Every structure is written in C-alpha cells, then in structure tokens.
CSV table of C-alpha atoms in Angstrom, one decimal:
chain,number,residue,atom,x,y,z
W,1,MET,CA,46.2,-122.7,-25.0
W,2,PRO,CA,45.3,-124.7,-21.8
W,3,PHE,CA,47.8,-126.0,-19.2
W,4,ASP,CA,46.0,-129.2,-18.7
W,5,ARG,CA,46.8,-130.8,-22.0
W,6,GLY,CA,48.9,-130.4,-25.1
W,7,THR,CA,51.5,-127.7,-25.8
W,8,PHE,CA,51.1,-124.1,-24.5
W,9,SER,CA,52.8,-120.7,-24.2
W,10,PHE,CA,53.7,-119.2,-20.8
W,11,THR,CA,55.6,-116.6,-18.9
W,12,LEU,CA,56.8,-117.1,-15.3
W,13,PHE,CA,55.9,-114.9,-12.4
W,14,THR,CA,56.4,-114.7,-8.6
W,15,LEU,CA,54.1,-113.5,-5.9
W,16,LYS,CA,55.8,-111.6,-3.1
W,17,ASP,CA,52.9,-112.3,-0.7
W,18,ASP,CA,50.6,-115.3,0.0
W,19,LEU,CA,47.2,-115.5,-1.7
W,20,PRO,CA,44.4,-114.8,0.7
W,21,GLU,CA,42.5,-117.7,2.1
W,22,ASN,CA,39.3,-116.6,0.4
W,23,THR,CA,40.8,-116.5,-3.1
W,24,GLY,CA,37.8,-118.4,-4.5
W,25,GLU,CA,35.4,-115.8,-3.2
W,26,ILE,CA,37.6,-112.9,-4.5
W,27,VAL,CA,37.7,-114.3,-8.0
W,28,ALA,CA,33.9,-115.2,-7.9
W,29,ALA,CA,33.1,-111.6,-7.1
W,30,ARG,CA,34.8,-110.6,-10.3
W,31,LYS,CA,33.5,-113.4,-12.5
W,32,ALA,CA,32.7,-112.9,-16.2
W,33,CYS,CA,29.3,-111.6,-17.1
W,34,LYS,CA,26.5,-113.5,-18.8
W,35,LEU,CA,26.7,-113.8,-22.6
W,36,ASP,CA,23.5,-111.8,-23.1
W,37,GLU,CA,25.1,-108.9,-21.2
W,38,VAL,CA,28.1,-108.7,-23.6
W,39,THR,CA,28.1,-105.5,-25.8
W,40,GLY,CA,30.3,-103.9,-28.3
W,41,GLU,CA,32.6,-102.8,-25.5
W,42,PRO,CA,35.1,-105.5,-24.3
W,43,SER,CA,34.2,-106.9,-20.9
W,44,PHE,CA,36.6,-108.8,-18.7
W,45,GLY,CA,36.0,-111.2,-15.9
W,46,TRP,CA,37.2,-114.5,-14.4
W,47,VAL,CA,36.1,-118.0,-15.3
W,48,THR,CA,37.6,-121.3,-14.1
W,49,GLY,CA,40.2,-123.1,-16.1
W,50,GLN,CA,37.7,-125.6,-17.4
W,51,HIS,CA,36.3,-123.5,-20.2
W,52,LEU,CA,35.3,-119.9,-21.1
W,53,LEU,CA,31.7,-120.4,-20.1
W,54,ASP,CA,32.3,-121.7,-16.6
W,55,THR,CA,31.5,-118.8,-14.3
W,56,GLU,CA,30.5,-121.1,-11.4
W,57,ILE,CA,33.6,-120.2,-9.3
W,58,ASP,CA,34.3,-121.3,-5.8
W,59,GLU,CA,37.2,-122.8,-3.9
W,60,GLY,CA,36.4,-126.2,-5.3
W,61,THR,CA,36.1,-125.3,-9.0
W,62,ALA,CA,38.9,-122.8,-9.0
W,63,ARG,CA,41.5,-125.1,-7.5
W,64,PHE,CA,42.9,-128.4,-8.7
W,65,GLY,CA,45.0,-130.2,-6.1
W,66,SER,CA,47.7,-127.8,-4.9
W,67,ALA,CA,47.1,-125.1,-7.6
W,68,TYR,CA,44.5,-122.6,-8.8
W,69,TYR,CA,43.6,-122.9,-12.4
W,70,LEU,CA,41.7,-119.8,-13.7
W,71,THR,CA,41.2,-117.8,-16.9
W,72,LEU,CA,40.8,-114.1,-17.4
W,73,ARG,CA,38.1,-113.9,-20.1
W,74,ARG,CA,37.5,-111.2,-22.6
W,75,ALA,CA,34.1,-111.0,-24.3
W,76,VAL,CA,32.9,-108.5,-27.0
W,77,ARG,CA,30.4,-108.4,-29.8
W,78,LYS,CA,31.8,-107.2,-33.1
W,79,ILE,CA,30.2,-106.9,-36.6
W,80,PRO,CA,32.6,-108.3,-39.2
W,81,SER,CA,34.1,-105.5,-41.3
W,82,SER,CA,32.8,-106.9,-44.6
W,83,LEU,CA,29.2,-107.2,-43.2
W,84,LEU,CA,29.4,-103.7,-41.6
W,85,ASN,CA,30.6,-102.2,-44.8
W,86,ALA,CA,27.7,-103.8,-46.7
W,87,LEU,CA,25.1,-102.7,-44.1
W,88,CYS,CA,26.5,-99.1,-44.2
W,89,ARG,CA,26.5,-99.0,-48.0
W,90,ARG,CA,22.9,-100.2,-48.1
W,91,ALA,CA,21.9,-97.6,-45.6
W,92,GLU,CA,23.7,-94.9,-47.5
W,93,GLU,CA,22.0,-95.8,-50.8
W,94,ALA,CA,18.6,-95.7,-49.0
W,95,ARG,CA,19.4,-92.3,-47.6
W,96,MET,CA,20.5,-90.9,-51.1
W,97,LYS,CA,17.3,-92.3,-52.6
W,98,GLU,CA,15.3,-90.8,-49.9
W,99,THR,CA,16.9,-87.3,-50.2
W,100,GLY,CA,17.4,-87.3,-53.9
W,101,LYS,CA,21.2,-86.7,-53.5
W,102,ASN,CA,23.9,-88.5,-55.3
W,103,PHE,CA,26.5,-88.3,-52.5
W,104,ILE,CA,26.8,-88.7,-48.7
W,105,GLY,CA,29.0,-86.3,-46.6
W,106,SER,CA,31.6,-87.6,-44.2
W,107,LYS,CA,29.6,-86.5,-41.1
W,108,GLU,CA,26.4,-88.2,-42.4
W,109,LYS,CA,28.4,-91.4,-43.2
W,110,LYS,CA,29.7,-91.4,-39.6
W,111,GLU,CA,26.1,-91.0,-38.3
W,112,ILE,CA,24.9,-93.9,-40.5
W,113,LYS,CA,27.7,-96.1,-39.4
W,114,GLU,CA,27.0,-95.4,-35.7
W,115,SER,CA,23.3,-96.1,-36.0
W,116,THR,CA,24.0,-99.3,-38.1
W,117,VAL,CA,26.3,-100.6,-35.4
W,118,GLU,CA,23.8,-99.7,-32.7
W,119,ARG,CA,21.0,-101.5,-34.5
W,120,ASN,CA,22.9,-104.7,-35.3
W,121,ILE,CA,25.6,-105.2,-32.6
W,122,MET,CA,23.4,-107.3,-30.3
W,123,LYS,CA,22.6,-109.6,-33.2
W,124,MET,CA,26.2,-110.6,-33.4
W,125,PRO,CA,27.4,-113.6,-31.3
W,126,PRO,CA,29.9,-112.7,-28.5
W,127,ALA,CA,33.6,-113.4,-29.4
W,128,LEU,CA,35.4,-115.0,-26.4
W,129,SER,CA,39.1,-115.2,-25.6
W,130,GLY,CA,41.0,-115.9,-22.5
W,131,ILE,CA,44.4,-115.7,-20.7
W,132,PRO,CA,44.8,-118.9,-18.6
W,133,VAL,CA,46.9,-118.8,-15.4
W,134,VAL,CA,48.1,-121.5,-12.9
W,135,ILE,CA,48.9,-120.3,-9.4
W,136,VAL,CA,50.8,-122.5,-6.9
W,137,PRO,CA,50.1,-120.9,-3.5
W,138,HIS,CA,52.6,-122.7,-1.4
W,139,THR,CA,55.5,-121.7,-3.7
W,140,ARG,CA,54.0,-118.4,-4.7
W,141,HIS,CA,54.7,-119.3,-8.3
W,142,LEU,CA,52.4,-118.1,-11.2
W,143,TYR,CA,52.4,-119.4,-14.7
W,144,LEU,CA,50.7,-117.1,-17.2
W,145,GLY,CA,49.5,-118.5,-20.5
W,146,ALA,CA,50.6,-115.5,-22.5
W,147,SER,CA,53.8,-114.1,-23.8
W,148,SER,CA,52.8,-110.8,-25.5
W,149,GLN,CA,53.4,-107.7,-23.4
W,150,THR,CA,49.9,-106.4,-24.1
W,151,GLN,CA,48.3,-109.6,-22.6
W,152,ILE,CA,50.7,-109.6,-19.7
W,153,ASP,CA,49.9,-106.0,-18.8
W,154,LEU,CA,46.2,-106.7,-19.1
W,155,PHE,CA,46.4,-109.7,-16.8
W,156,ILE,CA,48.5,-107.8,-14.2
W,157,GLU,CA,46.0,-105.0,-14.2
W,158,HIS,CA,43.0,-107.3,-13.5
W,159,PHE,CA,45.0,-109.4,-11.0
W,160,TYR,CA,45.9,-106.3,-9.1
W,161,GLN,CA,42.3,-105.1,-9.1
W,162,ALA,CA,41.3,-108.5,-7.5
W,163,PHE,CA,44.2,-109.1,-5.0
W,164,LYS,CA,45.8,-105.7,-4.5
W,165,MET,CA,49.2,-107.2,-5.3
W,166,GLU,CA,51.2,-107.3,-8.5
W,167,PRO,CA,52.8,-110.5,-9.9
W,168,LEU,CA,56.6,-110.0,-10.6
W,169,GLN,CA,57.9,-111.5,-13.8
W,170,LEU,CA,60.8,-113.9,-13.5
W,171,THR,CA,63.5,-112.2,-15.6
W,172,PRO,CA,67.3,-112.1,-15.5
W,173,SER,CA,67.1,-108.7,-13.7
W,174,TYR,CA,64.8,-110.2,-11.0
W,175,MET,CA,67.0,-113.2,-10.5
W,176,LEU,CA,70.1,-111.1,-10.2
W,177,ALA,CA,68.5,-108.9,-7.7
W,178,GLU,CA,67.0,-111.7,-5.6
W,179,GLU,CA,69.9,-114.2,-5.6
W,180,PHE,CA,72.9,-112.0,-6.1
W,181,ASN,CA,71.7,-108.5,-5.0
W,182,ILE,CA,73.1,-106.8,-8.1
W,183,THR,CA,71.6,-105.0,-11.1
W,184,PRO,CA,72.2,-105.9,-14.8
W,185,SER,CA,74.5,-102.9,-15.1
W,186,SER,CA,76.8,-104.5,-12.5
W,187,PHE,CA,76.8,-107.8,-14.3
W,188,PRO,CA,79.7,-108.6,-16.8
W,189,PRO,CA,78.3,-109.0,-20.3
W,190,LEU,CA,79.7,-111.7,-22.7
W,191,SER,CA,80.2,-108.9,-25.2
W,192,PRO,CA,79.7,-105.1,-24.9
W,193,ALA,CA,76.1,-103.9,-25.7
W,194,LYS,CA,75.7,-101.0,-28.0
W,195,ALA,CA,72.8,-99.4,-26.0
W,196,SER,CA,72.2,-99.4,-22.3
W,197,THR,CA,68.5,-99.4,-22.8
W,198,PHE,CA,68.7,-103.0,-24.0
W,199,ALA,CA,70.4,-104.2,-20.8
W,200,GLU,CA,67.6,-106.7,-20.0
W,201,GLU,CA,67.5,-108.1,-23.5
W,202,SER,CA,71.3,-108.4,-23.6
W,203,LEU,CA,71.3,-110.3,-20.4
W,204,GLY,CA,68.7,-112.7,-21.6
W,205,ARG,CA,70.5,-113.2,-24.9
W,206,ASP,CA,73.8,-113.9,-23.1
W,207,PHE,CA,72.1,-116.5,-21.0
W,208,LEU,CA,70.7,-118.2,-24.1
W,209,LEU,CA,74.1,-118.2,-25.6
W,210,TYR,CA,75.4,-119.9,-22.5
W,211,LEU,CA,72.7,-122.6,-22.8
W,212,TRP,CA,73.8,-123.1,-26.4
W,213,TYR,CA,77.4,-123.4,-25.2
W,214,LEU,CA,76.3,-126.1,-22.6
W,215,ALA,CA,74.4,-127.9,-25.3
W,216,GLU,CA,77.2,-128.1,-27.9
W,217,THR,CA,80.0,-128.9,-25.3
W,218,GLY,CA,78.0,-131.6,-23.5
W,219,ARG,CA,77.8,-129.8,-20.2
W,220,THR,CA,74.7,-130.0,-18.0
W,221,ILE,CA,72.6,-128.0,-15.7
W,222,VAL,CA,72.8,-129.2,-12.1
W,223,THR,CA,69.9,-128.7,-9.7
W,224,GLU,CA,70.1,-129.3,-6.0
W,225,GLU,CA,66.9,-131.2,-5.7
W,226,PHE,CA,66.4,-133.0,-9.0
W,227,GLY,CA,69.9,-133.8,-10.3
W,228,GLU,CA,71.5,-133.1,-13.7
W,229,TYR,CA,69.7,-132.1,-16.9
W,230,GLU,CA,71.1,-132.2,-20.5
W,231,VAL,CA,70.4,-129.3,-22.8
W,232,MET,CA,69.8,-129.4,-26.5
W,233,LEU,CA,69.3,-126.4,-28.8
W,234,GLU,CA,67.6,-126.6,-32.2
W,235,ALA,CA,66.4,-124.4,-35.1
W,236,PRO,CA,64.7,-122.2,-35.9
W,237,LEU,CA,67.1,-119.7,-34.6
W,238,CYS,CA,66.7,-115.9,-34.5
W,239,LEU,CA,69.9,-113.8,-34.1
W,240,THR,CA,70.1,-110.0,-33.8
W,241,GLY,CA,72.6,-107.3,-32.7
W,242,ASP,CA,72.4,-105.5,-29.4
W,243,GLY,CA,71.1,-101.9,-29.6
W,244,GLU,CA,69.3,-102.4,-32.9
W,245,ASP,CA,65.7,-101.5,-33.4
W,246,PRO,CA,63.3,-104.5,-33.0
W,247,GLY,CA,63.4,-106.5,-36.2
W,248,ALA,CA,66.4,-104.6,-37.6
W,249,GLY,CA,69.4,-106.7,-38.7
W,250,GLU,CA,67.7,-109.9,-37.6
W,251,ALA,CA,68.8,-113.2,-39.1
W,252,THR,CA,66.4,-116.2,-38.9
W,253,ILE,CA,67.9,-119.5,-39.7
W,254,LYS,CA,65.5,-122.5,-40.0
W,255,LYS,CA,66.4,-124.3,-43.3
W,256,GLY,CA,69.0,-126.9,-44.1
W,257,ASP,CA,70.1,-130.3,-42.6
W,258,SER,CA,72.1,-128.6,-39.9
W,259,PRO,CA,71.2,-124.9,-39.5
W,260,ILE,CA,72.7,-124.6,-36.1
W,261,ARG,CA,76.2,-125.3,-37.5
W,262,GLY,CA,75.5,-123.6,-40.8
W,263,ALA,CA,77.6,-120.8,-42.3
W,264,GLU,CA,74.8,-118.2,-41.7
W,265,VAL,CA,75.0,-118.8,-38.0
W,266,LYS,CA,78.8,-118.6,-37.9
W,267,ALA,CA,78.7,-115.3,-39.9
W,268,ALA,CA,76.0,-113.8,-37.6
W,269,LEU,CA,78.0,-114.7,-34.5
W,270,SER,CA,81.2,-113.4,-36.0
W,271,VAL,CA,79.8,-109.9,-36.4
W,272,GLY,CA,78.5,-109.7,-32.9
W,273,LYS,CA,74.9,-110.8,-33.3
W,274,LYS,CA,73.3,-112.7,-30.4
W,275,LEU,CA,70.8,-115.5,-30.3
W,276,LYS,CA,67.5,-114.2,-29.0
W,277,LYS,CA,65.2,-117.1,-29.8
W,278,ALA,CA,65.7,-120.9,-30.2
W,279,LYS,CA,64.1,-124.2,-29.5
W,280,LEU,CA,65.4,-125.6,-26.2
W,281,THR,CA,65.1,-129.2,-24.9
W,282,PHE,CA,65.9,-130.2,-21.4
W,283,THR,CA,66.2,-134.0,-20.6
W,284,ARG,CA,66.8,-136.3,-17.7
W,285,LEU,CA,66.4,-140.0,-18.1
W,286,ASN,CA,63.0,-140.4,-20.1
W,287,GLN,CA,61.7,-137.0,-19.1
W,288,ILE,CA,61.7,-134.2,-21.7
W,289,TRP,CA,60.8,-130.5,-21.5
W,290,THR,CA,60.9,-128.7,-24.8
W,291,GLY,CA,59.7,-125.4,-26.3
W,292,THR,CA,60.8,-122.2,-28.1
W,293,PHE,CA,62.5,-119.8,-25.7
W,294,ASP,CA,62.3,-116.0,-26.3
W,295,ALA,CA,65.3,-114.6,-24.5
W,296,ASP,CA,64.1,-111.0,-24.8
W,297,HIS,CA,60.8,-111.7,-23.1
W,298,PHE,CA,61.9,-114.7,-21.0
W,299,SER,CA,58.9,-116.6,-22.2
W,300,PHE,CA,58.2,-120.0,-23.8
W,301,SER,CA,55.9,-121.0,-26.7
W,302,SER,CA,54.9,-124.4,-28.1
W,303,PHE,CA,56.0,-125.8,-24.8
W,304,ALA,CA,55.6,-129.6,-24.1
W,305,LEU,CA,55.9,-131.3,-20.7
W,306,PRO,CA,57.1,-134.8,-20.1
W,307,GLU,CA,54.6,-137.7,-20.5
W,308,GLY,CA,53.1,-138.5,-17.1
W,309,ASP,CA,51.5,-141.6,-15.6
W,310,ALA,CA,48.3,-140.1,-14.2
W,311,GLN,CA,44.9,-141.0,-15.7
W,312,GLU,CA,42.4,-139.0,-13.7
W,313,ARG,CA,41.9,-135.5,-15.0
W,314,SER,CA,42.7,-133.8,-11.7
W,315,GLU,CA,45.7,-136.0,-11.2
W,316,VAL,CA,46.9,-135.3,-14.7
W,317,PHE,CA,46.7,-131.6,-14.0
W,318,SER,CA,48.5,-131.9,-10.7
W,319,GLU,CA,51.3,-133.9,-12.4
W,320,ARG,CA,51.7,-131.3,-15.1
W,321,VAL,CA,51.9,-128.5,-12.5
W,322,GLU,CA,54.6,-130.6,-10.8
W,323,PHE,CA,56.5,-130.8,-14.1
W,324,LEU,CA,56.2,-127.0,-14.5
W,325,GLU,CA,57.6,-126.5,-11.0
W,326,ILE,CA,60.6,-128.8,-11.9
W,327,PHE,CA,61.2,-126.9,-15.1
W,328,ARG,CA,61.2,-123.6,-13.3
W,329,GLU,CA,63.9,-125.0,-11.0
W,330,ILE,CA,65.9,-126.2,-14.1
W,331,LEU,CA,65.7,-122.7,-15.7
W,332,ALA,CA,66.6,-121.0,-12.4
W,333,ALA,CA,69.5,-123.4,-11.7
W,334,GLY,CA,70.8,-122.8,-15.2
W,335,PHE,CA,70.8,-119.1,-14.7
W,336,ARG,CA,72.5,-119.4,-11.3
W,337,GLN,CA,75.1,-121.6,-12.9
W,338,TYR,CA,75.7,-119.0,-15.6
W,339,ALA,CA,75.7,-116.0,-13.2
W,340,ASN,CA,78.1,-117.7,-10.8
W,341,ALA,CA,80.5,-118.5,-13.6
W,342,MET,CA,80.5,-115.0,-14.8
W,343,LEU,CA,80.8,-113.3,-11.4
W,344,ASN,CA,83.5,-115.7,-10.2
W,345,GLY,CA,85.4,-115.7,-13.5
W,346,LYS,CA,85.1,-111.9,-13.9
W,347,ASP,CA,85.1,-112.2,-17.7
W,348,THR,CA,88.0,-114.6,-17.8
W,349,GLU,CA,87.5,-118.4,-17.8
W,350,THR,CA,83.8,-118.5,-18.9
W,351,VAL,CA,84.0,-115.8,-21.4
W,352,ALA,CA,87.3,-117.1,-22.8
W,353,ALA,CA,85.8,-120.6,-23.2
W,354,LEU,CA,82.7,-119.2,-24.8
W,355,LYS,CA,84.7,-117.0,-27.3
W,356,GLU,CA,86.9,-120.0,-28.1
W,357,TRP,CA,83.8,-122.1,-28.7
W,358,ILE,CA,82.3,-119.5,-31.0
W,359,ASN,CA,85.5,-119.0,-33.0
W,360,SER,CA,86.2,-122.7,-33.3
W,361,ARG,CA,82.8,-123.8,-34.5
W,362,ASP,CA,83.2,-125.1,-38.0
W,363,ALA,CA,80.6,-123.9,-40.5
W,364,ILE,CA,79.1,-126.6,-42.8
C-alpha cells in the first residue's frame, strides 16, 4: 500500500549513518529489470514510489521534497497451478498414447512437468509486487511499508547490498538501549514473563497495556515539540499469555457494543494474558492518527494520517511525511513516558496503579 494516499501498513527503522549524496545513482544502478527479462525465478530491483513500472530513477524521481520514496520490486512469471496441472495432464496422455503405456512413472512425470514449464513460462505475464519505503535523510528515519518478518528481512538484505548499512528497527529494546542504556532483562516488567525468550514481546505488550491505561484513565502523551496527545484504544483486541506458543491461548475480542469493557477482556486479563494487538488512535485538536498496533512486531496496519491542507501531489506527500515524523515522536514520547515511570517507580506507583485499574474495571 502506498504512502502517498489512503491507509497503509508500516514498520519504523533508524539509520545509524547518513545516506550517501549519490543515493539516486546507487539505487538506479540496481533498478528493476525490463518486463521481457523476467523469468520463472524471482528478480528484485528498485523502482520509484510512483508505480511498479517506473525504472527511470535519478535524484529527481527518487526524491519528493525532503524524503526519498522508493519501492523494492519483485517480479516473477508463474503458471497458475490449475493451468499447469492441465498442461501436464495433456502431455502425459499424449506420452501414454505415443508409447502405448497406461501409466506414467514419477520420474517421467517430473520430466514432463519441467519441460511443460520451460515451454510455457515465458507466455505468462509477469506478476509484480513491491515493498515501498520512505527515507527521511536529515532525521535518518525510515518507514517501511511492510510488517511481516519475511518482507522486512528481504528489504534489509537488498538495502544492505545497495548501501552497505543495515536499517535498525525501532523496537522497545532499541529505545531502551539508546535512551536509557539498559536491556529488556534489566527493565521491570508489569508482570513476570513465563519465558525469557519472549522478553521483546513482553516489553511491547506491557507498553500497549500502558497505552490502554492512559486511554481509559484520561491521561495523555506529552511531547516536547508538539504538545499533548490523547489516546484511544478500540477493538478488535488480541490478548495472549507470555511464554505461550504463537497462537496458543489467544483470545480475540471484536464483537459486542463495548468489547473493550466486556467480560471476556476482564477474564483474559485476570488470568495474566496481555494485550498484543489493538486499534489505537492519537488525537490533538482536529488531527487524528489511527491504526492497528501489533505490539509483538512494533508495527502498524490500516494506518491513517490526519487530513492535510496541501493540494499539489508533491506537497501532499511532503505533508504526509511530516505527519509520519510527528507520529514517530508521539510513539517515542509515549514509550519514554512509560519507561521513566517504570524505572523511577521501581514497580511501585505505576504498577500499583495499573493493577488497581485492571482489577477495578467493571465487566459489562
């Protein structure tokens, strides 16, 4: 999904070094291939953020205002499985008729399939997909239009091949290390985790629980530069227990007039489950940022930015990037607020207030 309009998914990253001055040339040297060069093996290359066929890359087309807008494109030809099965079956029947046999061995079937693919693959239209990215050079911030680990790893691999540096994902562990010089194992949890291997996930879930606490108690996130922001949390909610296998023991609540205050939520919290996914909304005056937050992966989906005033396409994009930068500060300020409370309170005031809030929530 694009960054220049509508809703989108994204994960936040940081660059430890500046982008080179010849960024446009570097990306252009690794641009996506021509469509008639696409084969049955996936090929990867860069295009601009305009569309998946725009391989005319230079400093002017790769950059909009203060930010680079690019896409890592994947292209491959593939025969649909139903068509491939039919083509293979037809070739097998022709082979049996030719040889007078009434069966085809597995080795021969494999050879028929390989030759069928070889004869027909270039007749298939290329299938294109892309991972969009916005890079803000002066802040060294990177917004990746992906949330799955497979896509993230793929992007990092190709970004490193181009720039010889690896983007660092903005996670609770990264923020603790950068701002507080501590590791997750040194950070006081809201409740004991059952498995140390889930330290990162536990920290993200505790932070989301803190945001929920702010939302229901009317507290705000305070940023140094942009002021105060109200927080709202809505369904659907996904709760799970620390240390459990992915998907095991999960509770998803999305029905009812007030699912957040429903009995299912209270029951899940009372047995130690933590919130790992929810819809979050941050507001200040008439500006609204909203999307579904995945605390385990520290990523957002179905994310919507505030309505802007710009009309020109390049100005609209620059305005949306500015809104992304503001949101990044809101999220970082919220985490600093949470971390400071936990570290200064040493599991007393903040945790006591949170536990009291959980226990006193009346189920409907």
